[in-house]
Short mmCIF file of C-alpha atoms in Angstrom, two decimals:
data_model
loop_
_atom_site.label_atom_id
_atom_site.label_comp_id
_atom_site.label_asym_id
_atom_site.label_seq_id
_atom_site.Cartn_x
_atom_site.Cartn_y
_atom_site.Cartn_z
CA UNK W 1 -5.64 -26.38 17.00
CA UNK W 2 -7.39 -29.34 18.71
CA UNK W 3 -10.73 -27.67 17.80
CA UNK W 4 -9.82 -27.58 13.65
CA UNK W 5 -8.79 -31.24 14.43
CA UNK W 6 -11.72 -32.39 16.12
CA UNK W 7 -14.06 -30.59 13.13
CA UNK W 8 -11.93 -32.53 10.43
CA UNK W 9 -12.48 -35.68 11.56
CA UNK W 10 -16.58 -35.09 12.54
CA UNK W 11 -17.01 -33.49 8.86
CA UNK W 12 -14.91 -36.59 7.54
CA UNK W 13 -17.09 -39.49 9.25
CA UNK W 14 -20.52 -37.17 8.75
CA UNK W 15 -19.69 -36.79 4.77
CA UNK W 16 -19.47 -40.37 4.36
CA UNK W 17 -23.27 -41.12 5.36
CA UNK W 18 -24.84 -38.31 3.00
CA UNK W 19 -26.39 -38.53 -0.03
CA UNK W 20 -24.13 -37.92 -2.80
CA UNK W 21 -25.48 -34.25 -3.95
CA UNK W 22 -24.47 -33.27 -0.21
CA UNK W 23 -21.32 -35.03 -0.61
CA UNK W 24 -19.33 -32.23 -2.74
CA UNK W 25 -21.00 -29.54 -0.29
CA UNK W 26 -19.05 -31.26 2.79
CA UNK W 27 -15.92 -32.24 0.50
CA UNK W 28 -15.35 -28.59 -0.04
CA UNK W 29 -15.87 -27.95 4.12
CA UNK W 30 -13.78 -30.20 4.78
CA UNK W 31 -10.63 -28.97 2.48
CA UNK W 32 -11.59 -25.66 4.23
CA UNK W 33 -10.52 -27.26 7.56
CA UNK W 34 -7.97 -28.98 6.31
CA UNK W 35 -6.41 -25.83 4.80
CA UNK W 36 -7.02 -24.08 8.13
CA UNK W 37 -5.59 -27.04 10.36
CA UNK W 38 -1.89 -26.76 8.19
CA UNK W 39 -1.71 -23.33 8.87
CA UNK W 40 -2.38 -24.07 12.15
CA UNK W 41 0.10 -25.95 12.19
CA UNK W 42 2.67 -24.15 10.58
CA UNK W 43 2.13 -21.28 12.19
CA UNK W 44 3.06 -23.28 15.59
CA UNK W 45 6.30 -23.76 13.96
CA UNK W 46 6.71 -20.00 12.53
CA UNK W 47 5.51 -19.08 16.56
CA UNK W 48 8.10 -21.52 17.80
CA UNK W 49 11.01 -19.44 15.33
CA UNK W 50 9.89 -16.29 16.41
CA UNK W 51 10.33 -16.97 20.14
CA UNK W 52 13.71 -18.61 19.30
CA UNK W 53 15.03 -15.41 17.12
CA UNK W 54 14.01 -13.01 19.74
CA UNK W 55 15.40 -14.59 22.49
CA UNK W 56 18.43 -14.82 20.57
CA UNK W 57 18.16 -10.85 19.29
CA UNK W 58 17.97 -10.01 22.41
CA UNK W 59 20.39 -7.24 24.17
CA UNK W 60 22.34 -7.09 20.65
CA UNK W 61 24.70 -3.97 20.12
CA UNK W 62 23.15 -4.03 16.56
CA UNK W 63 20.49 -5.38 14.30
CA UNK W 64 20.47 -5.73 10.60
CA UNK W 65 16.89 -5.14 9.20
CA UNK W 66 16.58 -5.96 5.91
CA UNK W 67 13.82 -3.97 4.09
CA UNK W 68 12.28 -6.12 1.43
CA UNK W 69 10.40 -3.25 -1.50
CA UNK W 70 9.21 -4.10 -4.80
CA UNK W 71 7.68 -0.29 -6.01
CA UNK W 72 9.43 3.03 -5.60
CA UNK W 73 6.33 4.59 -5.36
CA UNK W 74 4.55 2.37 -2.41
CA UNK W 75 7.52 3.25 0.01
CA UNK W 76 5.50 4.19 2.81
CA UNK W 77 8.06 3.51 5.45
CA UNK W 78 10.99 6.24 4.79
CA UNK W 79 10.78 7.48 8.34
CA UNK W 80 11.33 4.21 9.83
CA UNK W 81 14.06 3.84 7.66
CA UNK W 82 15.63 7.00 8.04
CA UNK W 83 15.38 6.33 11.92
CA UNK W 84 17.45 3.63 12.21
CA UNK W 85 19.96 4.76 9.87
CA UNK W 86 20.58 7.27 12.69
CA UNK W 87 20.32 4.78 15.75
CA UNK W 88 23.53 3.00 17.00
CA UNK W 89 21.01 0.19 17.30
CA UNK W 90 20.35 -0.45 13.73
CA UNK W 91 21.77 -1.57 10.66
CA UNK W 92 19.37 -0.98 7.69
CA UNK W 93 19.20 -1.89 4.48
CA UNK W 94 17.17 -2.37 1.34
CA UNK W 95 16.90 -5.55 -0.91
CA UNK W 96 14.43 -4.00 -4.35
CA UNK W 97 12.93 -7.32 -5.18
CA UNK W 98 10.88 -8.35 -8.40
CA UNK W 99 7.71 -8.15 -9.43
CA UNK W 100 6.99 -11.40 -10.52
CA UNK W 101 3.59 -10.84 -12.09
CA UNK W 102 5.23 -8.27 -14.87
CA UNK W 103 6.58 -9.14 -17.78
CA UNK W 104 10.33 -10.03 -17.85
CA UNK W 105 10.90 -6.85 -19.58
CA UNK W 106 9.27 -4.44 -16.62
CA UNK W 107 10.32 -6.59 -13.57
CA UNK W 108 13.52 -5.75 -15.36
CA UNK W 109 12.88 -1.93 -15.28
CA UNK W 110 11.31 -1.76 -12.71
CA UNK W 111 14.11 -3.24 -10.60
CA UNK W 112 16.58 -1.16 -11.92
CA UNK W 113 14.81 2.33 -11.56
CA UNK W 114 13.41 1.30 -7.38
CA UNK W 115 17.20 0.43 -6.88
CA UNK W 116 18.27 3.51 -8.57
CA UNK W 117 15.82 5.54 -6.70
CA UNK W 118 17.29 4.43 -3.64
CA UNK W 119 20.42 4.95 -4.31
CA UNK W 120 19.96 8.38 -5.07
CA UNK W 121 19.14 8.93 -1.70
CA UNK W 122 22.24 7.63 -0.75
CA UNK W 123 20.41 4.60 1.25
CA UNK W 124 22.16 0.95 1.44
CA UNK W 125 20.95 -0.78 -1.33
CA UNK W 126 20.77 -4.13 -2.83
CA UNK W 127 19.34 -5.41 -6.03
CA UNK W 128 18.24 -8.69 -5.42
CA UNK W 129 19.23 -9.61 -9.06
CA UNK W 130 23.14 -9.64 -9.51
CA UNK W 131 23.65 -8.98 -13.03
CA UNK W 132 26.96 -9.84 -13.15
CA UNK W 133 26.36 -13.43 -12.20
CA UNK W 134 22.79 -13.14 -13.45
CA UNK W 135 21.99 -15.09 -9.90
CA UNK W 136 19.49 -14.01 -7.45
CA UNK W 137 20.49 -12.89 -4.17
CA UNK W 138 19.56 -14.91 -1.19
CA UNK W 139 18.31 -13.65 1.93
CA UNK W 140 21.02 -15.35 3.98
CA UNK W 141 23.49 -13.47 2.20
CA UNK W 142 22.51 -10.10 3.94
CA UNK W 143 22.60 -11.96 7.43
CA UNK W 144 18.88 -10.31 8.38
CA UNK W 145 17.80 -10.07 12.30
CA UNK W 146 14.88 -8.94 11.29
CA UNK W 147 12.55 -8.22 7.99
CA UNK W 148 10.05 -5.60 7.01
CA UNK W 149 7.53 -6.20 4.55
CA UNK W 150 6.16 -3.47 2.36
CA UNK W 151 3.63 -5.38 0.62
CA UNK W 152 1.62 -8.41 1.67
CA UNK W 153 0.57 -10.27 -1.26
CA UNK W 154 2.80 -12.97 -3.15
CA UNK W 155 3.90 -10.46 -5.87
CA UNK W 156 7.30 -11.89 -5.42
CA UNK W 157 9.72 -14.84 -4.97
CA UNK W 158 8.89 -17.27 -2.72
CA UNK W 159 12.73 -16.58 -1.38
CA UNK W 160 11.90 -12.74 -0.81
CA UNK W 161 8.41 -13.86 0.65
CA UNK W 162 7.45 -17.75 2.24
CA UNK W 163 11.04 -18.00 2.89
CA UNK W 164 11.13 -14.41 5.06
CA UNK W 165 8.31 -14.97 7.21
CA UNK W 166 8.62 -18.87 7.74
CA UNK W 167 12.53 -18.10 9.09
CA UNK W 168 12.88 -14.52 9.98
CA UNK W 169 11.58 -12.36 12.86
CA UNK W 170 8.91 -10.22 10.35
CA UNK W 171 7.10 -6.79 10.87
CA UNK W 172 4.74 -4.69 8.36
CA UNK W 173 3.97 -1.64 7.33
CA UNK W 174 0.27 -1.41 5.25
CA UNK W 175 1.28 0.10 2.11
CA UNK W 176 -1.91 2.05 2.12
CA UNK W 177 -4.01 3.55 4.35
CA UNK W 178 -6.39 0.79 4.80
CA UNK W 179 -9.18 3.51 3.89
CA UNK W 180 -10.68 0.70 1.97
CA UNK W 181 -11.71 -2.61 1.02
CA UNK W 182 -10.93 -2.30 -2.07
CA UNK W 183 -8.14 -5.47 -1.85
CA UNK W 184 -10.39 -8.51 -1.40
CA UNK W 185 -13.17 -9.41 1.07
CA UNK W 186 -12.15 -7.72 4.41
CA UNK W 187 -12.30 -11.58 6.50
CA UNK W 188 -9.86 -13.01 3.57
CA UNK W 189 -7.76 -9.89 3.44
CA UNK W 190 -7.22 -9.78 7.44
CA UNK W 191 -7.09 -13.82 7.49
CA UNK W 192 -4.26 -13.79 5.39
CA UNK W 193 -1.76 -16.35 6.55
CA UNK W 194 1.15 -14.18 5.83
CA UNK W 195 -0.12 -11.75 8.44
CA UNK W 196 -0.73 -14.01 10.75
CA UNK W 197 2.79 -14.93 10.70
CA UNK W 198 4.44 -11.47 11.03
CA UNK W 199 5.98 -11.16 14.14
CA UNK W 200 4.84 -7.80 14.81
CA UNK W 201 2.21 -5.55 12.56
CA UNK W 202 1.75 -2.19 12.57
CA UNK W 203 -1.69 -0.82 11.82
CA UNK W 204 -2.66 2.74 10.70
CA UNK W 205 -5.70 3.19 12.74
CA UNK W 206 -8.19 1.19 15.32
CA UNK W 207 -10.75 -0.08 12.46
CA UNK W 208 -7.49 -1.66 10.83
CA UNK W 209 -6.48 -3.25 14.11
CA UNK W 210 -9.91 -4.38 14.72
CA UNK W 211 -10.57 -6.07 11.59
CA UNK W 212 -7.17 -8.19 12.13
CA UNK W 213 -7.97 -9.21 15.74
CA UNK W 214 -11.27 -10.25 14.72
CA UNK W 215 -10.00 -12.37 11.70
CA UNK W 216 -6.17 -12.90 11.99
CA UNK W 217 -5.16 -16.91 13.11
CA UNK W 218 -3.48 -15.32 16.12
CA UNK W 219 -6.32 -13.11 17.23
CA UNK W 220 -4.66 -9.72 16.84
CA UNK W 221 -0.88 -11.02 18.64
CA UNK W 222 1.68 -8.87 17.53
CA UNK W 223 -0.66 -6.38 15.88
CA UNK W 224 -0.23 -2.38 17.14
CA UNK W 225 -1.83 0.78 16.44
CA UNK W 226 0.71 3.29 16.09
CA UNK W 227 -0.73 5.55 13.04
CA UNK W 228 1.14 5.63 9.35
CA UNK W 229 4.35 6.57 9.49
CA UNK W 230 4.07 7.77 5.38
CA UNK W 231 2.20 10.74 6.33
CA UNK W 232 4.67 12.06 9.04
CA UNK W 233 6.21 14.10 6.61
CA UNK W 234 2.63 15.32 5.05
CA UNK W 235 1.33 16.15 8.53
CA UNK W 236 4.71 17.87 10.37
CA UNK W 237 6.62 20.78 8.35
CA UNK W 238 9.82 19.98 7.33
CA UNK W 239 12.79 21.46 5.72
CA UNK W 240 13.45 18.25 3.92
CA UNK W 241 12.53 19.64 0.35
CA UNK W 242 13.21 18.84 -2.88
CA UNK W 243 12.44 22.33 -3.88
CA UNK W 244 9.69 23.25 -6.34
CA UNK W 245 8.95 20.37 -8.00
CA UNK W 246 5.88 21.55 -10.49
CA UNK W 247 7.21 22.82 -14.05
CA UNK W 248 7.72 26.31 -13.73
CA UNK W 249 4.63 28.70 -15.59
CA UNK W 250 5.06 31.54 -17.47
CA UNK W 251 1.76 32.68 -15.72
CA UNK W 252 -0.09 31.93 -12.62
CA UNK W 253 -2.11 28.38 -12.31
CA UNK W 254 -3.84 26.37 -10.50
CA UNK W 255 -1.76 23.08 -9.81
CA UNK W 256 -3.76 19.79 -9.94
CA UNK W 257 -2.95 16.33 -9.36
CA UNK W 258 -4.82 13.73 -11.50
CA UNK W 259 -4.12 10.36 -9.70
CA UNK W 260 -6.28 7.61 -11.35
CA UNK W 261 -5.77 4.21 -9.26
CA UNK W 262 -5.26 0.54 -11.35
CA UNK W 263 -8.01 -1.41 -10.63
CA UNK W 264 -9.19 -0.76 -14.22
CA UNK W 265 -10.97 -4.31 -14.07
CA UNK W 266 -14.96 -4.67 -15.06
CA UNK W 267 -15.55 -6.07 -11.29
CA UNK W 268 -17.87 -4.90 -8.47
CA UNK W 269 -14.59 -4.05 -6.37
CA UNK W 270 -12.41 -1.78 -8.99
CA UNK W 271 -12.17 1.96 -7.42
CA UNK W 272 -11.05 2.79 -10.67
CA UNK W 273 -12.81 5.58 -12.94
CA UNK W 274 -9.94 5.59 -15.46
CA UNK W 275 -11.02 3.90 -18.58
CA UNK W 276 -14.16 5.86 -18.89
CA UNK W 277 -12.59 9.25 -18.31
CA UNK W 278 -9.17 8.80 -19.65
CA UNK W 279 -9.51 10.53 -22.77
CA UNK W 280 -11.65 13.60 -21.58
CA UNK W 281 -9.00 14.33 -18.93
CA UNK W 282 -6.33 15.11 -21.70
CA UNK W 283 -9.11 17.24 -23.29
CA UNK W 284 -9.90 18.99 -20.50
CA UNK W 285 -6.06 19.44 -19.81
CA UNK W 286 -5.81 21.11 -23.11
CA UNK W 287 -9.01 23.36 -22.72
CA UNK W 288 -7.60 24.50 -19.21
CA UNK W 289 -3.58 24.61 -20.30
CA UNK W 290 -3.96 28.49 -19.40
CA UNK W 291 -5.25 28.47 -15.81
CA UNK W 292 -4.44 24.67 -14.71
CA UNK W 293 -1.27 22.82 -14.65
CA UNK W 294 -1.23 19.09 -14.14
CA UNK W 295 0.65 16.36 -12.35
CA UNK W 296 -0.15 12.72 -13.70
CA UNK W 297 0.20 10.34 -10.66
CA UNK W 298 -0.97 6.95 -11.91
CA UNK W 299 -0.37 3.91 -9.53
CA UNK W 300 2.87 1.84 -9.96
CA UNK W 301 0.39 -0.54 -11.39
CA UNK W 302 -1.46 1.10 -14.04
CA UNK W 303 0.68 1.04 -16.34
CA UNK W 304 1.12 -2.55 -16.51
CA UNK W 305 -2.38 -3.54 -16.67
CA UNK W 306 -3.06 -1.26 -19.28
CA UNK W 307 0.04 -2.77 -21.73
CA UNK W 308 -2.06 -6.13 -21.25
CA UNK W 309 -5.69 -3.97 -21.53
CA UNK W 310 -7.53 -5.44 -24.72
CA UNK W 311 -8.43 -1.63 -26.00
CA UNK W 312 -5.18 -0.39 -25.05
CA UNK W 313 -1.92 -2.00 -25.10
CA UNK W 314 1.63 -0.45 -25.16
CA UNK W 315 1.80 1.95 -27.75
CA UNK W 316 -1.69 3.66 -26.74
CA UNK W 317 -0.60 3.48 -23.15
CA UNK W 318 2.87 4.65 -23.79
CA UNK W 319 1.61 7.86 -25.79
CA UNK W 320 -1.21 8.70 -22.97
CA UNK W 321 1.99 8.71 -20.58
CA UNK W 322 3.78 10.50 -22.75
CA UNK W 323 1.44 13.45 -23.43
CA UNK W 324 1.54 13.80 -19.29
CA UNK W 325 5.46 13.96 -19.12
CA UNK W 326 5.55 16.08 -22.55
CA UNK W 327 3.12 19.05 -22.19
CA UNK W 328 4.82 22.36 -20.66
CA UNK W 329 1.44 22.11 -18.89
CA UNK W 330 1.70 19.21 -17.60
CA UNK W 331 4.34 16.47 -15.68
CA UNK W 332 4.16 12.81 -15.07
CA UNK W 333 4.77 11.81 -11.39
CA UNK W 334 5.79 7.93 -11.07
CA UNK W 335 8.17 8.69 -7.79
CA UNK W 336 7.63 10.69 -4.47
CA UNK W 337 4.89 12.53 -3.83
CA UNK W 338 5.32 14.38 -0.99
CA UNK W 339 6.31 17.69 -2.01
CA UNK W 340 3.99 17.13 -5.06
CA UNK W 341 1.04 17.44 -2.40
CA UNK W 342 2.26 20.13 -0.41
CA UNK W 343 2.60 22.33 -3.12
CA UNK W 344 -0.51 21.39 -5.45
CA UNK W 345 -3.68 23.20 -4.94
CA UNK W 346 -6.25 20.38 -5.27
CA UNK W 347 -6.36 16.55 -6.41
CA UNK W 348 -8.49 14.41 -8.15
CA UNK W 349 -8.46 10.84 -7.58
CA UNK W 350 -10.20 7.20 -6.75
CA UNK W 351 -7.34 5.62 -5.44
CA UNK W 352 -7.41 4.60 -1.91
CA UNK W 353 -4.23 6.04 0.10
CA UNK W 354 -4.48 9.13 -0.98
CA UNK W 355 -8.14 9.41 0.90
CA UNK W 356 -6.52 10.07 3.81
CA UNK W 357 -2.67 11.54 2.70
CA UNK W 358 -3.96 14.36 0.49
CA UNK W 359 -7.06 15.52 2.87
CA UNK W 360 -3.98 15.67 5.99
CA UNK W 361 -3.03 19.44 2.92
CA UNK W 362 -6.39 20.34 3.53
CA UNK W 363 -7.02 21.48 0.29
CA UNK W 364 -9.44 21.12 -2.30
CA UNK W 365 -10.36 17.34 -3.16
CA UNK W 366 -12.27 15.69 -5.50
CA UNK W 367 -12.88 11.70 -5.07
CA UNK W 368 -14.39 9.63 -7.90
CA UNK W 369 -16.49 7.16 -6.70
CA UNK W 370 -20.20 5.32 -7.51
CA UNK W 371 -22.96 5.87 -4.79
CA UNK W 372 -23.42 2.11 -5.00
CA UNK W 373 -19.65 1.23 -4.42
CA UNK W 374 -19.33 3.37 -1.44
CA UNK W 375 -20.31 1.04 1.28
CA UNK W 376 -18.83 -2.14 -0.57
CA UNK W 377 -15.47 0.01 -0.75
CA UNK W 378 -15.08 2.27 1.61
CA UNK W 379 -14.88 1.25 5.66
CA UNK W 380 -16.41 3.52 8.23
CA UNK W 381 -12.65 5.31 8.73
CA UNK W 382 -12.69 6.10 5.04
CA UNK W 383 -15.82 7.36 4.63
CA UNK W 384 -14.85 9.87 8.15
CA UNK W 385 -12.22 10.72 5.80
CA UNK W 386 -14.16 11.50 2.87
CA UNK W 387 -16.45 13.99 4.50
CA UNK W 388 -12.99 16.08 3.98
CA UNK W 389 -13.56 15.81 -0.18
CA UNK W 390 -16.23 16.87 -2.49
CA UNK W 391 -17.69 13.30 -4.35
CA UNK W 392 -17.99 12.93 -8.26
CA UNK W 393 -19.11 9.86 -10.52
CA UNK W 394 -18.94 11.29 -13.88
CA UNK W 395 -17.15 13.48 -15.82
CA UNK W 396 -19.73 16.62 -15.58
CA UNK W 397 -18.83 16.80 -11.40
CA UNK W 398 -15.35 16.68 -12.25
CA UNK W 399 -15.97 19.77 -15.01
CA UNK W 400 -17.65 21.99 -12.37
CA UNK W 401 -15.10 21.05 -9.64
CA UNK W 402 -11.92 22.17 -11.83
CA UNK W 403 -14.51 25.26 -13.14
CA UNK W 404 -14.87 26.49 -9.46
CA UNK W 405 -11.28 26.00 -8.14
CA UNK W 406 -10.38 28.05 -11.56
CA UNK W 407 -12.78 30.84 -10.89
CA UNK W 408 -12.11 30.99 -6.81
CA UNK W 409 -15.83 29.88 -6.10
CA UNK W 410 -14.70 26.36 -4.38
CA UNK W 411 -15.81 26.46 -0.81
CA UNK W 412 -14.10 23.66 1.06
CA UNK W 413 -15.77 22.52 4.63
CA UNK W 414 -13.11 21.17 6.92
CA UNK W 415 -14.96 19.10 9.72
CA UNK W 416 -11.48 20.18 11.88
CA UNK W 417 -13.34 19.28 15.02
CA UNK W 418 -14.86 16.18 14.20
CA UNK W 419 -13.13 12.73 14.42
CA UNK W 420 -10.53 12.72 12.00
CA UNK W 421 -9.11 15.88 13.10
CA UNK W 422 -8.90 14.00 16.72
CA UNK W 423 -7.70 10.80 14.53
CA UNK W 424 -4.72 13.39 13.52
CA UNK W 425 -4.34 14.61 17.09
CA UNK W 426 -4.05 10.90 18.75
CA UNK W 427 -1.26 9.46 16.09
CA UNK W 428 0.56 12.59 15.16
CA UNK W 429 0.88 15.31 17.86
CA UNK W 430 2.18 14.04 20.68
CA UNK W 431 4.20 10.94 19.34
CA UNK W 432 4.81 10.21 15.67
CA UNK W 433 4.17 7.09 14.21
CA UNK W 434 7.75 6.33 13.68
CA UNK W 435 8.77 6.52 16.85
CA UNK W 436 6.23 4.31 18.34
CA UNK W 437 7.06 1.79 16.06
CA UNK W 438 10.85 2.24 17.02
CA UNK W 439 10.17 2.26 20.50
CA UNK W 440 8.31 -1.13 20.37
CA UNK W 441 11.19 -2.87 18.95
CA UNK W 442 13.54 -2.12 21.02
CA UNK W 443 11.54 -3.27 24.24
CA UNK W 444 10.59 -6.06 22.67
CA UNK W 445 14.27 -6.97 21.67
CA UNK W 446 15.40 -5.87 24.70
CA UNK W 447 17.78 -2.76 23.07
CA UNK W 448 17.63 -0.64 25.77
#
């Protein structure tokens, strides 16, 4: 902290002797520093809480965790959830909190389905809106020991987010694979002050850990590799199934999942193929209605976007959704997916989880991507990954992908002995993700 100190006051005295066009050049450095020596500082005091709230934790017969989840569909951590509802050392629970950057309308929705979803599955629940005092719920209410994010960014309210990790012991979860860099720049996305202040992070693979020891405030502190718990289920059979979940067919089909991801945005860091294919996949749907069946499994966040999308809107983007759920060909998937893959004979896709989730079926898998995007997007684990899929960037590739998997001709090279497959070995064979991560709380809270 000394060091961001000592810079502050050098660039202050320096900018004060240069010629005014320099002048702006070392006003902006020095707001840099100055942003970098409050978080410094803060973080001190977030450090200081930490130490405090664990020493305090520590040896307790029980500890409420308070889940904070804004999507239904980016619940990647059901298996650490699901672990301490069956652990006398635990007390879960979930608090579904807004989306601030919908409309009131969809935050609305949205709220009301994600806490419905969960309390389907019988799980403790909370809306953080009560809507029969229309008042918000405050953190303090649920008495938290700790917090787990599921989403980094400040898509929330400040109470469900600068409030958590400035007074609570935190942990997260990436709610992707971190298969890309897709998010931002990968120094701003790992330098992220919020994940500097977790208390503990747990990261999916090395290159993930890596990146956040090389750029994190803290160095890497509190950061683990442990693997992604979300694909525990995808990776280990199970007899926790939902049954068939694809419409049933008068005849035999091929199952594919169209996935399109939501960064539909004209910029140089959008993985999205969507707007320029979106009508020729409902043609092609109808074409193939007699040997394919579809699953439409847009991101949480497409749909949004698209209602504010000059050339589309809500009624366009309500019937394209609708035509998905409607067709006795097709189904629209806005919920859990793991069955969905299990059962599906092939995807196509540009989103960036599913990179690595849907090539753990190996199956068939088509990723839509631009030669010229794949080193700005894709990190050296995602690109391993991708040597699992067949690549497209335009609609012809994905014509003679679906015409081969129809017609039995699609020859799929699995590179089983090559890295991932040891990637798979290391984080899901001997020890599951979920257990590492439940093992590492409890010595670090002193549990057992």
């Amino acid at each position: 902290m000394l060091d961001v100190y000592r810079w502050y006051r050098v660039i202050s005295l320096v900018k004060n002797n240069l010629p005014k066009p320099l002048k702006r050049l070392f006003q902006e450095l020095k707001y840099r520093v100055y942003v970098q020596l409050k978080q410094k500082l803060l973080l001190t005091k977030v450090n200081a809480t930490h130490a405090r709230l664990q020493s305090n934790i520590a040896g307790s017969k029980s500890v409420r965790v308070v889940f904070l989840v804004l999507h239904k569909s980016i619940w990647k951590v059901d298996s650490v959830f699901q672990k301490m509802l069956n652990d006398q050392y635990f007390d879960p629970i979930i608090l579904v909190c807004p989306h601030v950057q919908d409309d009131d309308e969809i935050a609305r929705n949205s709220l009301r389905e994600t806490y419905r979803f969960f309390k389907e599955k019988n799980y403790p629940v909370v809306s953080s809106y009560n809507e029969v005092t229309s008042a918000w719920v405050r953190l303090e209410e649920l008495e938290p020991s700790l917090i787990f994010f599921t989403n980094p960014h400040p898509l929330t309210m400040p109470e469900y987010y600068t409030n958590a990790y400035e007074n609570y012991l935190t942990c997260y979860v990436p709610y992707y694979f971190m298969a890309t860099n897709h998010v931002d720049r990968v120094a701003s996305e790992f330098s992220a002050f919020m994940l500097s202040s977790m208390w503990r992070t747990y990261w999916p693979h090395d290159l993930a850990f890596d990146q956040f020891t090389l750029y994190s405030l803290t160095n890497g502190v509190g950061g683990i590799v442990t693997g992604y718990p979300a694909c525990e289920s995808l990776v280990c059979s199970s007899n926790d199934s939902r049954g068939n979940v694809w419409k049933h067919q008068s005849r035999a089909k091929k199952k594919v999942i169209y996935a399109p991801h939501h960064t539909i945005e004209k910029d140089e860091r959008s993985l999205s193929f969507f707007l320029s294919i979106a009508d020729q996949m409902l043609a092609i749907a109808k074409e193939n209605s007699d040997s394919i069946q579809w699953a439409f499994k847009p991101h949480p966040l497409l749909k949004t976007k698209l209602y504010s999308h000059a050339k589309w809107g809500k009624i366009r983007t309500d019937c394209y959704f609708s035509f998905w759920e409607g067709q006795s060909y097709t189904q629209l998937e806005e919920g859990e997916y793991v069955d969905l893959f299990k059962q599906s004979d092939a995807i196509v896709h540009d989103c960036s989880s599913f990179i690595v989730e849907y090539a753990l079926m190996k199956k068939p898998g088509l990723y839509l991507i631009h030669p010229s995007k794949l080193d700005l997007l894709v990190n050296e684990f995602g690109k391993l990954v991708l040597k699992e899929y067949q690549l497209a960037q335009n609609f012809e590739q994905i014509e003679g992908f679906l015409k081969d998997l129809i017609n039995g001709e699609l020859e799929v090279e699995k590179h089983r002995d090559g890295l991932f497959h040891k990637y798979v070995q290391k984080y899901y064979e001997s020890k599951l993700p979920t257990d590492r991560i439940i093992e590492n709380l409890k010595t670090s809270l002193k549990l057992v």
